[in-house]
mmCIF file with all atom_site columns, C-alpha atoms in Angstrom:
data_model
loop_
_atom_site.group_PDB
_atom_site.id
_atom_site.type_symbol
_atom_site.label_atom_id
_atom_site.label_alt_id
_atom_site.label_comp_id
_atom_site.label_asym_id
_atom_site.label_entity_id
_atom_site.label_seq_id
_atom_site.pdbx_PDB_ins_code
_atom_site.Cartn_x
_atom_site.Cartn_y
_atom_site.Cartn_z
_atom_site.occupancy
_atom_site.B_iso_or_equiv
_atom_site.pdbx_formal_charge
_atom_site.auth_seq_id
_atom_site.auth_comp_id
_atom_site.auth_asym_id
_atom_site.auth_atom_id
_atom_site.pdbx_PDB_model_num
ATOM 1  C CA . UNK A 1 1  ? -7.756  51.925  -127.953 1.00 0.00 ? 1  UNK A CA 1
ATOM 2  C CA . UNK A 1 2  ? -10.290 54.545  -126.841 1.00 0.00 ? 2  UNK A CA 1
ATOM 3  C CA . UNK A 1 3  ? -8.667  54.806  -123.417 1.00 0.00 ? 3  UNK A CA 1
ATOM 4  C CA . UNK A 1 4  ? -5.244  55.442  -124.962 1.00 0.00 ? 4  UNK A CA 1
ATOM 5  C CA . UNK A 1 5  ? -6.604  58.322  -127.070 1.00 0.00 ? 5  UNK A CA 1
ATOM 6  C CA . UNK A 1 6  ? -8.447  59.877  -124.132 1.00 0.00 ? 6  UNK A CA 1
ATOM 7  C CA . UNK A 1 7  ? -5.588  59.495  -121.673 1.00 0.00 ? 7  UNK A CA 1
ATOM 8  C CA . UNK A 1 8  ? -3.115  60.871  -124.212 1.00 0.00 ? 8  UNK A CA 1
ATOM 9  C CA . UNK A 1 9  ? -5.268  63.980  -124.701 1.00 0.00 ? 9  UNK A CA 1
ATOM 10 C CA . UNK A 1 10 ? -5.708  64.529  -120.972 1.00 0.00 ? 10 UNK A CA 1
ATOM 11 C CA . UNK A 1 11 ? -2.020  64.039  -120.181 1.00 0.00 ? 11 UNK A CA 1
ATOM 12 C CA . UNK A 1 12 ? -0.979  66.394  -122.988 1.00 0.00 ? 12 UNK A CA 1
ATOM 13 C CA . UNK A 1 13 ? -2.804  69.182  -121.164 1.00 0.00 ? 13 UNK A CA 1
ATOM 14 C CA . UNK A 1 14 ? -1.177  68.617  -117.767 1.00 0.00 ? 14 UNK A CA 1
ATOM 15 C CA . UNK A 1 15 ? 2.206   66.934  -118.258 1.00 0.00 ? 15 UNK A CA 1
ATOM 16 C CA . UNK A 1 16 ? 5.399   67.447  -120.227 1.00 0.00 ? 16 UNK A CA 1
ATOM 17 C CA . UNK A 1 17 ? 5.825   65.322  -123.349 1.00 0.00 ? 17 UNK A CA 1
ATOM 18 C CA . UNK A 1 18 ? 8.379   63.006  -121.761 1.00 0.00 ? 18 UNK A CA 1
ATOM 19 C CA . UNK A 1 19 ? 6.113   62.324  -118.785 1.00 0.00 ? 19 UNK A CA 1
ATOM 20 C CA . UNK A 1 20 ? 3.132   61.805  -121.075 1.00 0.00 ? 20 UNK A CA 1
ATOM 21 C CA . UNK A 1 21 ? 5.046   59.265  -123.193 1.00 0.00 ? 21 UNK A CA 1
ATOM 22 C CA . UNK A 1 22 ? 6.321   57.420  -120.101 1.00 0.00 ? 22 UNK A CA 1
ATOM 23 C CA . UNK A 1 23 ? 2.799   56.993  -118.738 1.00 0.00 ? 23 UNK A CA 1
ATOM 24 C CA . UNK A 1 24 ? 1.160   56.055  -122.036 1.00 0.00 ? 24 UNK A CA 1
ATOM 25 C CA . UNK A 1 25 ? 4.037   53.865  -123.197 1.00 0.00 ? 25 UNK A CA 1
ATOM 26 C CA . UNK A 1 26 ? 4.901   55.646  -126.423 1.00 0.00 ? 26 UNK A CA 1
ATOM 27 C CA . UNK A 1 27 ? 8.551   55.590  -127.399 1.00 0.00 ? 27 UNK A CA 1
ATOM 28 C CA . UNK A 1 28 ? 8.391   58.535  -129.806 1.00 0.00 ? 28 UNK A CA 1
ATOM 29 C CA . UNK A 1 29 ? 6.800   61.975  -129.953 1.00 0.00 ? 29 UNK A CA 1
ATOM 30 C CA . UNK A 1 30 ? 5.336   61.086  -133.341 1.00 0.00 ? 30 UNK A CA 1
ATOM 31 C CA . UNK A 1 31 ? 3.338   58.235  -131.840 1.00 0.00 ? 31 UNK A CA 1
ATOM 32 C CA . UNK A 1 32 ? 1.953   60.523  -129.122 1.00 0.00 ? 32 UNK A CA 1
ATOM 33 C CA . UNK A 1 33 ? 0.969   63.040  -131.793 1.00 0.00 ? 33 UNK A CA 1
ATOM 34 C CA . UNK A 1 34 ? -0.821  60.280  -133.693 1.00 0.00 ? 34 UNK A CA 1
ATOM 35 C CA . UNK A 1 35 ? -3.088  59.686  -130.688 1.00 0.00 ? 35 UNK A CA 1
ATOM 36 C CA . UNK A 1 36 ? -3.672  63.380  -129.945 1.00 0.00 ? 36 UNK A CA 1
ATOM 37 C CA . UNK A 1 37 ? -6.852  65.192  -130.845 1.00 0.00 ? 37 UNK A CA 1
ATOM 38 C CA . UNK A 1 38 ? -6.852  68.910  -130.122 1.00 0.00 ? 38 UNK A CA 1
ATOM 39 C CA . UNK A 1 39 ? -10.384 70.072  -129.446 1.00 0.00 ? 39 UNK A CA 1
ATOM 40 C CA . UNK A 1 40 ? -11.946 73.425  -130.226 1.00 0.00 ? 40 UNK A CA 1
ATOM 41 C CA . UNK A 1 41 ? -11.913 74.583  -126.591 1.00 0.00 ? 41 UNK A CA 1
ATOM 42 C CA . UNK A 1 42 ? -8.228  73.726  -126.227 1.00 0.00 ? 42 UNK A CA 1
ATOM 43 C CA . UNK A 1 43 ? -7.415  75.685  -129.391 1.00 0.00 ? 43 UNK A CA 1
ATOM 44 C CA . UNK A 1 44 ? -9.465  78.657  -128.166 1.00 0.00 ? 44 UNK A CA 1
ATOM 45 C CA . UNK A 1 45 ? -7.737  78.635  -124.790 1.00 0.00 ? 45 UNK A CA 1
ATOM 46 C CA . UNK A 1 46 ? -4.306  78.518  -126.417 1.00 0.00 ? 46 UNK A CA 1
ATOM 47 C CA . UNK A 1 47 ? -5.186  81.349  -128.805 1.00 0.00 ? 47 UNK A CA 1
ATOM 48 C CA . UNK A 1 48 ? -6.539  83.484  -125.970 1.00 0.00 ? 48 UNK A CA 1
ATOM 49 C CA . UNK A 1 49 ? -3.411  82.872  -123.886 1.00 0.00 ? 49 UNK A CA 1
ATOM 50 C CA . UNK A 1 50 ? -1.140  83.755  -126.816 1.00 0.00 ? 50 UNK A CA 1
ATOM 51 C CA . UNK A 1 51 ? -3.039  86.969  -127.545 1.00 0.00 ? 51 UNK A CA 1
ATOM 52 C CA . UNK A 1 52 ? -2.879  87.934  -123.869 1.00 0.00 ? 52 UNK A CA 1
ATOM 53 C CA . UNK A 1 53 ? 0.915   87.855  -124.128 1.00 0.00 ? 53 UNK A CA 1
ATOM 54 C CA . UNK A 1 54 ? 0.951   90.586  -126.764 1.00 0.00 ? 54 UNK A CA 1
ATOM 55 C CA . UNK A 1 55 ? -2.103  92.630  -125.790 1.00 0.00 ? 55 UNK A CA 1
ATOM 56 C CA . UNK A 1 56 ? -1.581  95.508  -123.385 1.00 0.00 ? 56 UNK A CA 1
ATOM 57 C CA . UNK A 1 57 ? -4.322  96.581  -121.000 1.00 0.00 ? 57 UNK A CA 1
ATOM 58 C CA . UNK A 1 58 ? -5.788  100.019 -121.794 1.00 0.00 ? 58 UNK A CA 1
ATOM 59 C CA . UNK A 1 59 ? -4.183  101.619 -118.735 1.00 0.00 ? 59 UNK A CA 1
ATOM 60 C CA . UNK A 1 60 ? -0.733  100.393 -119.800 1.00 0.00 ? 60 UNK A CA 1
ATOM 61 C CA . UNK A 1 61 ? -1.223  101.697 -123.338 1.00 0.00 ? 61 UNK A CA 1
ATOM 62 C CA . UNK A 1 62 ? -2.180  105.136 -122.008 1.00 0.00 ? 62 UNK A CA 1
ATOM 63 C CA . UNK A 1 63 ? 0.828   105.255 -119.679 1.00 0.00 ? 63 UNK A CA 1
ATOM 64 C CA . UNK A 1 64 ? 3.187   104.344 -122.519 1.00 0.00 ? 64 UNK A CA 1
ATOM 65 C CA . UNK A 1 65 ? 1.805   107.057 -124.805 1.00 0.00 ? 65 UNK A CA 1
ATOM 66 C CA . UNK A 1 66 ? 2.581   109.815 -122.269 1.00 0.00 ? 66 UNK A CA 1
#
């Protein structure tokens, strides 16, 4: 049981959902979600990556304002 939770979390970070389910043996996305536990560091990394998509570096902002 513990191994399934851990492996599911690790695979979620490196493989597409279909690949993850094939390795773990889940037949549905809902079952994979049931075994997933998103940690604080993973949430921080995702938030940082999302903000980086919309944030412009200072030099770019200055060039655009010219």
